[in-house]
Coordinates of C-alpha atoms in Angstrom, one line a residue:
X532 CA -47.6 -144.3 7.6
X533 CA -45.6 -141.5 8.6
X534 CA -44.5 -142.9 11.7
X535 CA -43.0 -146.0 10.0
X536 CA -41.2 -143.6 7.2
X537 CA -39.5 -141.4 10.6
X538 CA -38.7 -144.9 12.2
X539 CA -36.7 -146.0 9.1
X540 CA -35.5 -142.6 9.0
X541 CA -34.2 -142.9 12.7
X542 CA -32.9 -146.5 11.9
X543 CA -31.1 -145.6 9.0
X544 CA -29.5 -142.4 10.8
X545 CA -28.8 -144.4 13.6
X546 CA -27.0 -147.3 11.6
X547 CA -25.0 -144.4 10.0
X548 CA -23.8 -142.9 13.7
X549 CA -22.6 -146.9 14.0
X550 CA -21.0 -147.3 11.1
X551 CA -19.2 -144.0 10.7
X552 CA -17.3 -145.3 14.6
X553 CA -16.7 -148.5 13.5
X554 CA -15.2 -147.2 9.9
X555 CA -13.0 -144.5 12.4
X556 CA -12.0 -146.9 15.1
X557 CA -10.4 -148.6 11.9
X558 CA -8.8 -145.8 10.2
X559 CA -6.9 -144.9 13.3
X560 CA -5.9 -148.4 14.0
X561 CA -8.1 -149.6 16.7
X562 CA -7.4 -153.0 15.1
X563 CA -3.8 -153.4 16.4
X564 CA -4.1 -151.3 19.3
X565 CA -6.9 -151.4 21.0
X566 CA -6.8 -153.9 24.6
X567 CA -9.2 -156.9 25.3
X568 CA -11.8 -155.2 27.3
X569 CA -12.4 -152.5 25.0
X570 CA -13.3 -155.5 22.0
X571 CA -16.3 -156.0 24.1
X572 CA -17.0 -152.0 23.9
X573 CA -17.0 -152.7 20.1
X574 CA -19.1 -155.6 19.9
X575 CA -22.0 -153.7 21.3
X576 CA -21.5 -150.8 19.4
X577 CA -21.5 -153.6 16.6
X578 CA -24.9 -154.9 17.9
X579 CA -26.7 -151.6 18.2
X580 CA -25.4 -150.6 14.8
X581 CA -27.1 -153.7 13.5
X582 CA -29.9 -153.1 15.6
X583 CA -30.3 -149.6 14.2
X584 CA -31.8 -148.1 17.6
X585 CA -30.4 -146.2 20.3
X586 CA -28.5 -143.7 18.5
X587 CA -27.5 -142.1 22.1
X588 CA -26.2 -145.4 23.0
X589 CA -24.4 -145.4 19.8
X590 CA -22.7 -142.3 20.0
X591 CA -21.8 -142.7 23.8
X592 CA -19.9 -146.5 23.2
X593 CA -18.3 -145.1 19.8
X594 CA -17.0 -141.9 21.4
X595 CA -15.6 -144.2 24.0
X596 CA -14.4 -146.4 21.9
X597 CA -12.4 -143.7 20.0
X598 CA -11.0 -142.6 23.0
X599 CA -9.9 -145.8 25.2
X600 CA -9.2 -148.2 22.5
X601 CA -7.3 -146.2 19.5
X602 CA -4.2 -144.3 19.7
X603 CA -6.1 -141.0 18.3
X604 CA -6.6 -139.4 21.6
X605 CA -5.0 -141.9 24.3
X606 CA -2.1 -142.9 22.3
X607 CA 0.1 -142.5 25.4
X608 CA -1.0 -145.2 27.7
X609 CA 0.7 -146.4 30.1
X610 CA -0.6 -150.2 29.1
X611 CA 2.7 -151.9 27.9
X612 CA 0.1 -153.7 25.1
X613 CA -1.1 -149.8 24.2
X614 CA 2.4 -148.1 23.1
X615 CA 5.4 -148.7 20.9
X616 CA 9.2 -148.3 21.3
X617 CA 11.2 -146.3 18.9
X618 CA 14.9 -146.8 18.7
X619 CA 16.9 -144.7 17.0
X620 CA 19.7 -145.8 15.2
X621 CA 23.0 -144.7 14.0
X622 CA 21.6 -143.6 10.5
X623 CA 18.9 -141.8 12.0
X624 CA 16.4 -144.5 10.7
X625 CA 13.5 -145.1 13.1
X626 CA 12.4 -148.4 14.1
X627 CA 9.1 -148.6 15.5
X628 CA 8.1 -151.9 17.5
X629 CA 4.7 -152.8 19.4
X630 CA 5.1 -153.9 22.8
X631 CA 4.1 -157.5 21.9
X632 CA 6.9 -157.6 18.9
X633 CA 9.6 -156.3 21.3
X634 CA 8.7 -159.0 24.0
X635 CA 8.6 -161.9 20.8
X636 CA 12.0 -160.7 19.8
X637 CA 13.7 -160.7 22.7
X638 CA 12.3 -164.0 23.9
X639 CA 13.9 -164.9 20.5
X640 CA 16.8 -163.5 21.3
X641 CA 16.9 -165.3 24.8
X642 CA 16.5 -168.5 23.3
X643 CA 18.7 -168.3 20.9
X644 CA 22.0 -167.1 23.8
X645 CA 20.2 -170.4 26.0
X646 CA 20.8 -172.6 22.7
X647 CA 24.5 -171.2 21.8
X648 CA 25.3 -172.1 25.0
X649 CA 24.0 -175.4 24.8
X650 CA 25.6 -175.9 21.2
X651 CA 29.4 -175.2 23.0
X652 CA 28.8 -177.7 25.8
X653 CA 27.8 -180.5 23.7
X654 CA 30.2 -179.5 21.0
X655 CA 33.0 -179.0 23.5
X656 CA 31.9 -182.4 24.9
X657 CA 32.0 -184.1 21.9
X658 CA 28.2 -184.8 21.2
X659 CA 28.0 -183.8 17.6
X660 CA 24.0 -185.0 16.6
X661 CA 23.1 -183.0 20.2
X662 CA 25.0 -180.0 19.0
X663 CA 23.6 -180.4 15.4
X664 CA 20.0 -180.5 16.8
X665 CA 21.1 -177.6 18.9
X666 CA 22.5 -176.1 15.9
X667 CA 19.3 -176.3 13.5
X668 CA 17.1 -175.6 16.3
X669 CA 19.0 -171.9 16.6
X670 CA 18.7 -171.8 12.6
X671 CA 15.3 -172.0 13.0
X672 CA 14.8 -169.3 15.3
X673 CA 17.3 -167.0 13.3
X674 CA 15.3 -167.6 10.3
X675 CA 11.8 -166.7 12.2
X676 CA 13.8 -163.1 13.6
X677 CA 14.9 -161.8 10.0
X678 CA 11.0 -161.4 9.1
X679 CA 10.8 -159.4 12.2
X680 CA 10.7 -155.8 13.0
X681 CA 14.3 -155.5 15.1
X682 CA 16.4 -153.0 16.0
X683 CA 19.5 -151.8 15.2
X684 CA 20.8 -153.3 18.9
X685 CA 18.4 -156.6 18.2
X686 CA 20.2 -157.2 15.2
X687 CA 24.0 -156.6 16.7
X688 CA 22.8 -159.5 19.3
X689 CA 21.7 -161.9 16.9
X690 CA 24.2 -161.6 14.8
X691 CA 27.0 -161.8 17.9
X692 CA 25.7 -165.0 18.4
X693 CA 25.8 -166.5 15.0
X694 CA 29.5 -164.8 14.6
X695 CA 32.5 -167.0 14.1

């Protein structure tokens, strides 16, 4: 009997070593920045915290975890998915942006100098439902960026293009 009572013991400590990493990994916002590869660290740490064995194990994958796939203690990576860009701007506001959002925006931002371009040559040419099309396709993209995280300089481009 008192080999059963120390094996719940050492499954309930164990599932407490589990869940205190996963509960971590959160609070420094693993969520957002951790890469692909290291999802697969936390599904095992996942499966031995439900599995209530192995607290080594446990404690080994967590401590990794913490360190490869948060920005707690490698929150200067090199990985252009693992760091953000700050822009500062001329009030001294800060604008912080993930890797991911920058790419979006400027993709945004591309599209939208293709389209203006586009709009003028069928406009110029006469073509007014072409340049309409154009014209709401570019609304729509406008509309998508002003939910979006952009800089001060993102926002001087945009609006250049939708200038008069």
């Amino acid at each position: 009997m008192s080999d059963t009572s120390e094996t719940q013991k050492n499954v309930s400590t164990s599932r407490w070593i589990g869940i205190a990493f996963i509960i971590v990994f959160f609070m420094v916002g693993g969520a957002g920045y951790c890469p692909w590869y290291m999802w697969i660290v936390f599904g095992l740490l996942c499966l031995f915290t439900i599995a209530g064995e192995n607290k080594g194990y446990q404690a080994v994958i967590g401590i990794a975890l913490l360190i490869w796939g948060t920005p707690l203690i490698n929150g200067d990576s090199s990985d252009s998915n693992n760091y953000e860009y700050s822009t500062q701007s001329s009030n001294s506001s800060e604008v912080k942006q993930t890797a991911n959002e920058k790419k979006q925006i400027e993709n945004l931002i591309k599209q939208l100098e293709v389209l203006h371009d586009q709009f003028e040559k069928a406009y110029n040419a006469g073509r007014m439902s072409e340049s309409k099309r154009i014209s709401d396709q570019a609304d729509e993209i406008y509309n998508r960026l002003q939910g979006m995280n952009m800089t001060k300089e993102q926002q001087r481009k945009v609006s250049n293009l939708f200038a008069l």
